[in-house]
Coordinates of C-alpha atoms in Angstrom, one line a residue:
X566 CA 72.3 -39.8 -65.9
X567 CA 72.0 -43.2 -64.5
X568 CA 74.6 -43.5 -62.2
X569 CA 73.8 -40.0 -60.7
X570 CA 70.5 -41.5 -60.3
X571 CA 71.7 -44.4 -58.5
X572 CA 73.7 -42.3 -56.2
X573 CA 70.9 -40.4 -55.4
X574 CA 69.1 -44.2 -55.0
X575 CA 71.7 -45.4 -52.7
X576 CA 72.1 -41.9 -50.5
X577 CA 68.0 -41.9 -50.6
X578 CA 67.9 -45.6 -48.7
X579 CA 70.8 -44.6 -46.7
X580 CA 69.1 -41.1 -45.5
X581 CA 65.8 -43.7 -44.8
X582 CA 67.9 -46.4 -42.6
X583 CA 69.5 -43.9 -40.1
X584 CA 66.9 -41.5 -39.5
X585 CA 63.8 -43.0 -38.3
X586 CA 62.0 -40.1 -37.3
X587 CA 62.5 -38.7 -40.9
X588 CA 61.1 -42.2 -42.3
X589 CA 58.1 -42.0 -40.1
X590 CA 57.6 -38.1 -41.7
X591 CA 57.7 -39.4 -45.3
X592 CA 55.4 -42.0 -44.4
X593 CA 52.8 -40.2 -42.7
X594 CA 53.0 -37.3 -45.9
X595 CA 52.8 -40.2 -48.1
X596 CA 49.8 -41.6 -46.8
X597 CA 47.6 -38.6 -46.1
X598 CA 48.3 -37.1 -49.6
X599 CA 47.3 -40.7 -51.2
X600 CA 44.0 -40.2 -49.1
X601 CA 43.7 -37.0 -49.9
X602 CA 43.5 -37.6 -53.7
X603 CA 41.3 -41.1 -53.1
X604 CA 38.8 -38.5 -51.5
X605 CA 39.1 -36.4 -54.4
X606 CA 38.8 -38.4 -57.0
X607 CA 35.3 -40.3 -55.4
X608 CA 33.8 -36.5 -54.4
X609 CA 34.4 -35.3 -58.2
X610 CA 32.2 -38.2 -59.2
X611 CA 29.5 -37.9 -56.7
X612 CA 29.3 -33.8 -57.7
X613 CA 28.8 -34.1 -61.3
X614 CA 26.9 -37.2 -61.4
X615 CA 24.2 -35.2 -58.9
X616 CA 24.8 -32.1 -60.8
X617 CA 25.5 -32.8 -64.2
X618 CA 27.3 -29.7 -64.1
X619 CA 31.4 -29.5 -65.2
X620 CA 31.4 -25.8 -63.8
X621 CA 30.5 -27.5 -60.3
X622 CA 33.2 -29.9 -60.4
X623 CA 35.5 -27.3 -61.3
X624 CA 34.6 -25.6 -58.6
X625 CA 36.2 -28.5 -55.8
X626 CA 39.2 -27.4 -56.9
X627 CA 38.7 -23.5 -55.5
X628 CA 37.3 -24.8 -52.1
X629 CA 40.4 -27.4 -52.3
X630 CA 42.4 -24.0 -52.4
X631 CA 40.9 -21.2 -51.4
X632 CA 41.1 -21.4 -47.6
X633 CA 44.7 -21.6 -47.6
X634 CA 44.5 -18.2 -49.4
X635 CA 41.9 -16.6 -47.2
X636 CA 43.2 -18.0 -43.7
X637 CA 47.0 -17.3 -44.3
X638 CA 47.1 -14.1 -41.7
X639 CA 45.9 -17.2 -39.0
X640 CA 47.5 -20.1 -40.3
X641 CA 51.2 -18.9 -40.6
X642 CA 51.5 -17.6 -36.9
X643 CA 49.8 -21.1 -36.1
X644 CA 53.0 -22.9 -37.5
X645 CA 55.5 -21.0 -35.1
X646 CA 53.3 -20.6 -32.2
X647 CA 52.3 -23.9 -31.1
X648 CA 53.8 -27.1 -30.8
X649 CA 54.1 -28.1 -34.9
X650 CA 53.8 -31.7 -34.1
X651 CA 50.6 -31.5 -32.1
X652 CA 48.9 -29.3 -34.5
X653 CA 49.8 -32.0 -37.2
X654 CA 48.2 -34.7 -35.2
X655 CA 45.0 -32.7 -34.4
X656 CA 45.2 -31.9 -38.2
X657 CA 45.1 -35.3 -38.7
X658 CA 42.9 -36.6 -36.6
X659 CA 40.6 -33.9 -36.7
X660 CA 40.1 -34.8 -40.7
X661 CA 38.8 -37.8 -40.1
X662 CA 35.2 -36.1 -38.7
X663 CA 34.5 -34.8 -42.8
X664 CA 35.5 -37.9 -44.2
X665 CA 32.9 -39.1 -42.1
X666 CA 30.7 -36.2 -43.1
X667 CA 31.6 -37.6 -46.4
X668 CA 30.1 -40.9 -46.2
X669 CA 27.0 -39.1 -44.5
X670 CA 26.8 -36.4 -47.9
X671 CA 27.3 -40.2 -50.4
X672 CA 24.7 -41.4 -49.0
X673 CA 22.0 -39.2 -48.5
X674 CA 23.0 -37.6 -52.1
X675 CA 23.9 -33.9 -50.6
X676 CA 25.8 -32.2 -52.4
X677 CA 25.5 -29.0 -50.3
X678 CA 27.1 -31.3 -47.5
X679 CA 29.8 -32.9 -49.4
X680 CA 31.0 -29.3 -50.3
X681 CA 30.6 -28.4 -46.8
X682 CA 32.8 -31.4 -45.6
X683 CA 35.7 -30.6 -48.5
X684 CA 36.0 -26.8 -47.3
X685 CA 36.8 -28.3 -43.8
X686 CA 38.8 -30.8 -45.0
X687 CA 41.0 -28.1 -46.9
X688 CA 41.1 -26.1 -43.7
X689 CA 42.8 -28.8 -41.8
X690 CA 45.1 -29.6 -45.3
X691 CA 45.8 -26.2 -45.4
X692 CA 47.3 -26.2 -41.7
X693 CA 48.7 -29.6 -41.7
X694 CA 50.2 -29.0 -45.3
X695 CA 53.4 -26.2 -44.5
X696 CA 54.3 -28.4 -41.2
X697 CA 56.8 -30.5 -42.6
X698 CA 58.4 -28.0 -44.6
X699 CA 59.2 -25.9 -41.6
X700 CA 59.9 -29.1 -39.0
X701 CA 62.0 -30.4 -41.5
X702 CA 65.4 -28.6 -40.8
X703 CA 64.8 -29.4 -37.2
X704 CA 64.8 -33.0 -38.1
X705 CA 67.5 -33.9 -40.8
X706 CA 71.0 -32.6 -40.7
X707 CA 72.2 -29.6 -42.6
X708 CA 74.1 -32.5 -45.0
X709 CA 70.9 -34.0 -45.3
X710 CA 68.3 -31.4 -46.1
X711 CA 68.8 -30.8 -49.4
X712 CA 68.0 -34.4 -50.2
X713 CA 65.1 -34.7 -47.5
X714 CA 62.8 -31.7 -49.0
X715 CA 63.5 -33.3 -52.7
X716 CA 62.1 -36.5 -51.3
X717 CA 58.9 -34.2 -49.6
X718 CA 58.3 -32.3 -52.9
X719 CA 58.3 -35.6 -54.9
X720 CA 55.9 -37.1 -52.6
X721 CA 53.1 -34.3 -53.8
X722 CA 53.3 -35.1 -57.5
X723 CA 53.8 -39.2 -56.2
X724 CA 50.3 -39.0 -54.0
X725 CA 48.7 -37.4 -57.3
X726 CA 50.0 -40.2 -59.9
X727 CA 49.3 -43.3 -57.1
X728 CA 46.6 -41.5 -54.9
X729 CA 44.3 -40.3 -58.4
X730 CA 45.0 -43.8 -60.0
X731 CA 44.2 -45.8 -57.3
X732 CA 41.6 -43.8 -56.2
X733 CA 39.4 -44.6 -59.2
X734 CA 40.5 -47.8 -59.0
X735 CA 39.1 -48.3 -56.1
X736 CA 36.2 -46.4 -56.4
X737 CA 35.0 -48.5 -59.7
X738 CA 35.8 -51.8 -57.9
X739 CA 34.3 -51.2 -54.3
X740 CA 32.7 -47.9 -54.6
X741 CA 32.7 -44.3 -52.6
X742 CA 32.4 -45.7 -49.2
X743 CA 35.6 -48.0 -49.5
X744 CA 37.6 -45.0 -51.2
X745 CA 36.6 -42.8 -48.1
X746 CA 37.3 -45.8 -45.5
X747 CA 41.1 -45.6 -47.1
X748 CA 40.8 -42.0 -46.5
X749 CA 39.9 -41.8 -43.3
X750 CA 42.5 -44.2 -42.0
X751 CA 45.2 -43.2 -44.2
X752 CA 44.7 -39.8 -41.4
X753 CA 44.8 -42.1 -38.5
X754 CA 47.7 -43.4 -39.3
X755 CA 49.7 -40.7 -40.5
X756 CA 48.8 -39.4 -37.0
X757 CA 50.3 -42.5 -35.4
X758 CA 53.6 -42.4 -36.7
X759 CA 53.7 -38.2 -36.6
X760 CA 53.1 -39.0 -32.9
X761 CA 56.3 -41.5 -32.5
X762 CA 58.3 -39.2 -34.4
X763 CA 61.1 -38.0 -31.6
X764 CA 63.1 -35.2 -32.4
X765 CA 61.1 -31.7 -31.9
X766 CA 59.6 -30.5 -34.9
X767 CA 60.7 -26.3 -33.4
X768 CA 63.9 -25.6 -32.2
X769 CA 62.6 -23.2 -29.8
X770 CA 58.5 -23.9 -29.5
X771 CA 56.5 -21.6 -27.1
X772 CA 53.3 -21.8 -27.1
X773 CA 51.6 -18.1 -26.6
X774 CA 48.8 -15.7 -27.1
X775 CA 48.5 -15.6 -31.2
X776 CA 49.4 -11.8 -32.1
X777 CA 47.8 -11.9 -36.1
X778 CA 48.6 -8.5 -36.8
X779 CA 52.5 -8.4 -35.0
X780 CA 53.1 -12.1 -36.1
X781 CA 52.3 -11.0 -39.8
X782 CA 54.4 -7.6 -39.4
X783 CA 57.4 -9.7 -38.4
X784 CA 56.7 -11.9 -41.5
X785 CA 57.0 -8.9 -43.7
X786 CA 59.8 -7.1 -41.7
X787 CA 62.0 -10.5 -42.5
X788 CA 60.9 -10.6 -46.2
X789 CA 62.2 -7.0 -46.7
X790 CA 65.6 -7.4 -44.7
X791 CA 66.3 -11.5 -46.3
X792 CA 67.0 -10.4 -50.1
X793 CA 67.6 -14.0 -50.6
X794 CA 64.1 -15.1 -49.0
X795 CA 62.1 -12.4 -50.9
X796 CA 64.2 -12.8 -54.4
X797 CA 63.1 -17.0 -54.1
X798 CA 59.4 -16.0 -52.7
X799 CA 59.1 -14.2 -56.6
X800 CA 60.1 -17.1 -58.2
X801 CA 57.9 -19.4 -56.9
X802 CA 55.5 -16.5 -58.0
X803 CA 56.9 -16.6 -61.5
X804 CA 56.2 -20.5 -61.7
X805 CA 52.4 -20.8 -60.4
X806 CA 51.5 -17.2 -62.4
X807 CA 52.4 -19.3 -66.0
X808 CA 51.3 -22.8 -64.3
X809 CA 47.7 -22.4 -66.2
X810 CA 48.6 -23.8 -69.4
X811 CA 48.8 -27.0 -67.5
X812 CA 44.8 -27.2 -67.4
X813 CA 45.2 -27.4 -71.6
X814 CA 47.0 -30.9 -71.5
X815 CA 43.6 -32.9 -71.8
X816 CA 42.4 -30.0 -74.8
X817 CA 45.8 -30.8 -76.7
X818 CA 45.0 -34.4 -76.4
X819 CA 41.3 -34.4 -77.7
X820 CA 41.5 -31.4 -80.2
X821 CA 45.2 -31.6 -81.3
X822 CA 46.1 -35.6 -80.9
X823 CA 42.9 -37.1 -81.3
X824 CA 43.8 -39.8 -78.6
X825 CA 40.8 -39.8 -76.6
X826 CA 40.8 -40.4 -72.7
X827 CA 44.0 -42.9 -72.7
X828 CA 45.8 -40.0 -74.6
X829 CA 44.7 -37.4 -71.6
X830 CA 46.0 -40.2 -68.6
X831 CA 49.1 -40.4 -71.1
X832 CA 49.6 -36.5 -70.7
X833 CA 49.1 -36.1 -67.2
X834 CA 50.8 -39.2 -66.5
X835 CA 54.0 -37.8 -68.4
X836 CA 54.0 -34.6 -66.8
X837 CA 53.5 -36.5 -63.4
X838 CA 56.4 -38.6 -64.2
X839 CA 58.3 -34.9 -64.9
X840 CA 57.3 -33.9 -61.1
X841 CA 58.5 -36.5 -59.2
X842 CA 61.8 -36.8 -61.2
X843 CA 62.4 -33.4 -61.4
X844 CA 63.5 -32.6 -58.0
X845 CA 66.3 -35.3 -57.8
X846 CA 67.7 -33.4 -61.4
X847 CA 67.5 -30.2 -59.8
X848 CA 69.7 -31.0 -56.8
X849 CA 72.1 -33.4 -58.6
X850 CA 72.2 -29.5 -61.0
X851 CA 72.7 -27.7 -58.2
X852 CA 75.2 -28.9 -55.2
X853 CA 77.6 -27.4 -54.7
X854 CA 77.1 -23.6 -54.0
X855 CA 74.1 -21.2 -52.9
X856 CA 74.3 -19.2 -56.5
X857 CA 74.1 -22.0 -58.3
X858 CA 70.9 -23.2 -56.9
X859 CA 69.5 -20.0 -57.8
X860 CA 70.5 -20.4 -61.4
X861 CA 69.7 -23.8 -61.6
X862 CA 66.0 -22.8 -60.2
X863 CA 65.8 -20.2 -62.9
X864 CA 67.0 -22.5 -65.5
X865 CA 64.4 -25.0 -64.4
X866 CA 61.6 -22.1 -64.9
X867 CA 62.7 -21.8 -68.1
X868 CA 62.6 -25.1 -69.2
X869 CA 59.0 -25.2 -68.2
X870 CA 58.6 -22.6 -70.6
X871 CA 60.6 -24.4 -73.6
X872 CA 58.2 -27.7 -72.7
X873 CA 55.4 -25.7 -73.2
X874 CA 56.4 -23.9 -76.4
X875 CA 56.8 -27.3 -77.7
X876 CA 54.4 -29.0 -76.7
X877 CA 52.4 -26.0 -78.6
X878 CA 54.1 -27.0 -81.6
X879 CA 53.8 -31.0 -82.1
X880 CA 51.2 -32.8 -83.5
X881 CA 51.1 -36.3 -82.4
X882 CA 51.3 -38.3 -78.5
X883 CA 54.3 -39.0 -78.2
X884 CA 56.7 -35.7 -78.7
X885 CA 53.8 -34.2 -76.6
X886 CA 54.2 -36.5 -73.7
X887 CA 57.8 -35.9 -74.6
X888 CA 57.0 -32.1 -74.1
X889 CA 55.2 -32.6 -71.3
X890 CA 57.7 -34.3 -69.4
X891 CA 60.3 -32.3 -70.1
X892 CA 58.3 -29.1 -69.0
X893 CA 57.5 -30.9 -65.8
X894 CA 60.9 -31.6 -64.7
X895 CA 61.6 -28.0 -65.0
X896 CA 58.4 -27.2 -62.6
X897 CA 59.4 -29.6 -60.4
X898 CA 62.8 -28.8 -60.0
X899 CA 62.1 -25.1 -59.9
X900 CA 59.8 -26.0 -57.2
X901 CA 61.9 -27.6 -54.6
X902 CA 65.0 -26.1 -54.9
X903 CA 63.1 -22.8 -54.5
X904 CA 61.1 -24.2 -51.2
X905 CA 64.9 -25.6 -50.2
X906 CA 66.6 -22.1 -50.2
X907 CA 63.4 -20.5 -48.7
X908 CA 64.3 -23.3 -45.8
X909 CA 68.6 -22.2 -45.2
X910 CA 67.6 -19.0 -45.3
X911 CA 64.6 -18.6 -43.1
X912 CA 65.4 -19.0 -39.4
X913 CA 63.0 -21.1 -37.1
X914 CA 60.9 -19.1 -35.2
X915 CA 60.0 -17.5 -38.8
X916 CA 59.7 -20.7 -41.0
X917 CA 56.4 -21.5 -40.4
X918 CA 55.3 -18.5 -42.0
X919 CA 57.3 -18.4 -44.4
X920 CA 56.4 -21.9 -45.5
X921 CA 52.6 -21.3 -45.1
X922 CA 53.2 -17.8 -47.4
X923 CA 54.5 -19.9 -50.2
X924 CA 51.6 -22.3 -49.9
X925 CA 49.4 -19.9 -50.3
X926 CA 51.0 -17.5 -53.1
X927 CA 51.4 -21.1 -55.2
X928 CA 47.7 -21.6 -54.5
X929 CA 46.6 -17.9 -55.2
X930 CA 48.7 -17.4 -58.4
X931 CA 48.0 -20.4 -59.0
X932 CA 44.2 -19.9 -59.7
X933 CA 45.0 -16.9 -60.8
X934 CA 46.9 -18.4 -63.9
X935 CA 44.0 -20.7 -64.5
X936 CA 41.1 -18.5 -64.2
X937 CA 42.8 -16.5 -66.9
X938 CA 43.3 -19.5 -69.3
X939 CA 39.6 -20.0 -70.1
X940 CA 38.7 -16.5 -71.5
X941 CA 42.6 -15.8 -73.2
X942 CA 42.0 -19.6 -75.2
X943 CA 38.5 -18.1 -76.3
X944 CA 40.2 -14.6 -77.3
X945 CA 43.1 -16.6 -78.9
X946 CA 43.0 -19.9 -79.4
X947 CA 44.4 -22.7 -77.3
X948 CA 48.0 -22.5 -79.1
X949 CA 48.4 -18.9 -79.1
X950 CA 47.5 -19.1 -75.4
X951 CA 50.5 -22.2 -74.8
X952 CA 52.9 -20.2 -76.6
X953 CA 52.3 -16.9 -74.8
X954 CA 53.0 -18.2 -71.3
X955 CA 55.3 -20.2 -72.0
X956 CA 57.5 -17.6 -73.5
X957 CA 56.2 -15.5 -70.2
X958 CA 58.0 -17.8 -68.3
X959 CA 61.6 -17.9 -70.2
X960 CA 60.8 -14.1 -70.2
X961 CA 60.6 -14.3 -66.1
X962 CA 63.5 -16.5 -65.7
X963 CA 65.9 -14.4 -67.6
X964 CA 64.9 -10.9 -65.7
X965 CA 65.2 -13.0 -62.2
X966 CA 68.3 -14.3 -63.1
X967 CA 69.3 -10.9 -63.9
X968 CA 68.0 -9.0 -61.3
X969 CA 69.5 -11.5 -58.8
X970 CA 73.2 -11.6 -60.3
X971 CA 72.9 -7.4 -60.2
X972 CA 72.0 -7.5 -56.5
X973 CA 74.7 -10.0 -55.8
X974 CA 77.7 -7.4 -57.1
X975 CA 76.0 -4.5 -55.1

């Protein structure tokens, strides 16, 4: 395992040194995802400490997600439409107005305004977000894009570990208006280097009259001709429709461990450590041939599952960190390799849709799953709950795999 890792190390730093226009894209994903979660983690404060309500904290995470959902007939034809790099600037820049909002809403003790500036905030995420998934093939080599997108989809579980942790950090040592100060320039300069990045983020951009309805019809008209594209837009389904039993880590830690706090940051901090590293497994699994990567991706569902159904079965920290991890690796391996094949098979003028419709399926089935947590725990009980979608998603990865190697001999 080590010296794959180091290979994929060395062919990491390489793939940094010779494209500078790809550096300057992980560098400006990096820092707006940090910012991102520093905002995050200050607004959930400021809501429950004016509230003293969890169910209104809980809700930041719908508004976080729910106008990627709502605006996807607008959003995806926005992608392919206009100039992708503009649209990522004005994203970016644009976001710095709620941050300010922000600061206003801290101060004044709004909470009705904070919400406000958050929902605007995930309308700009939820545009700027799918861009460099769908510039991406336009600015690596075919050799290279396999190991470029694994390097994007570590980045998302990276900004959580280093944004959420330093975040607090930062919030307990300075306070709110410092965190959103980092926020609002991490934007600015993401913007800055998006702007010197050189290559064209669309092969073929023209900008035009947006055509919702036709645009979205075109979507659908490639999803039901691309077999490939539609088989790998129900797996990422499959995952985000069993992701739920994620929100019992910190439950298994209080109720089954006993560890307190430290033992919930142990948990999530495991199955962070699972996200970022399970991307670089699943492409080391998977080189060498289109079918394998399918397998691999279904293998990698699976082992989410197995995680899981472990994890429902220890009793102490460490074999559930252990759990934890391992499940992770599986989601974040199924993850990328999934977003990967969505990318060689999706063709330009297309990808930004494609790219915005599995943002917002993960963050639809996503809630989904976790809505239905809450009242299956109460009905029965938090292990019963583990071990039932867990074994949902081993159950899911088998059928895929099936129905993808029958549609491969027809």
């Amino acid at each position: 395992m080590f010296p794959a890792w180091r290979r994929s190390s060395g062919d990491l730093f390489a793939l940094l040194r010779r494209n500078a226009d790809f550096r300057r894209l992980v560098g400006a994903c990096a820092l707006s995802l940090t910012g991102d979660w520093f905002a995050f983690v200050a607004l959930s404060g400021f809501v429950y400490l004016n509230t003293g309500s969890p169910g209104w904290t809980a809700l930041l995470f719908a508004i976080n997600s729910l106008p990627g959902v709502l605006l996807f007939p607008l959003i995806g034809p926005l992608t392919d439409r206009f100039d992708r790099r503009r649209l990522r600037i004005a994203c970016d820049l644009g976001s710095v107005v709620p941050v300010g909002g922000l600061l206003i809403a801290f101060h004044t003790g709004s909470v009705a305004v904070a919400l406000g500036c958050l929902a605007v905030l995930s309308v700009f995420a939820a545009v700027a977000g799918p861009i460099p998934e769908a510039a991406l093939p336009n600015l690596v080599t075919g050799r290279d894009l396999s190991l470029a997108q694994t390097v994007l989809g570590s980045l998302y579980s990276a900004g959580l570990l280093v944004g959420a942790g330093l975040g607090g950090v930062v919030t307990a040592a300075w306070g709110t208006s410092a965190t959103l100060l980092v926020d609002g320039a991490s934007f600015i300069v993401s913007a800055l280097l998006v702007a010197r990045i050189k290559r064209p983020f669309s092969s073929a951009v023209s900008t035009r009259r947006l055509r919702i309805r036709a645009d979205t019809a075109e979507l659908w008209r490639f999803l039901r001709t691309t077999p490939m594209a539609a088989a790998l837009l129900w797996l990422t389904a499959g995952l985000r429709l069993c992701y739920g039993m994620v929100g019992l880590l910190p439950v298994y830690a209080l109720d089954r461990f006993h560890v307190g706090d430290a033992g919930v940051g142990a948990l999530y901090l495991a199955q962070g450590l699972g996200a970022v590293l399970g991307p670089f497994a699943g492409r080391r699994l998977a080189a060498g041939s289109t079918r394998r990567r399918l397998y691999v991706a279904a293998a990698a569902l699976a082992v989410f599952g197995l995680g899981y159904l472990a994890l429902a079965h220890v009793s102490g920290l460490g074999p559930g960190m252990a759990a934890a991890f391992a499940g992770h690796l599986g989601v974040g391996a199924c993850a990328i390799l999934a977003l990967n094949g969505l990318q060689l098979a999706t063709p330009d003028h297309v990808r930004g849709r494609v790219m915005v419709l599995v943002f917002s399926l993960s963050a639809a089935f996503q809630g989904l799953s976790t809505l239905a947590v809450a009242p299956m725990t109460a009905a029965i009980g938090m292990t019963d709950t583990t071990r039932l979608l867990g074994l949902l998603a081993v159950a899911y990865a088998i059928i895929w795999s099936a129905r993808v190697r029958a549609a491969g001999r027809s």
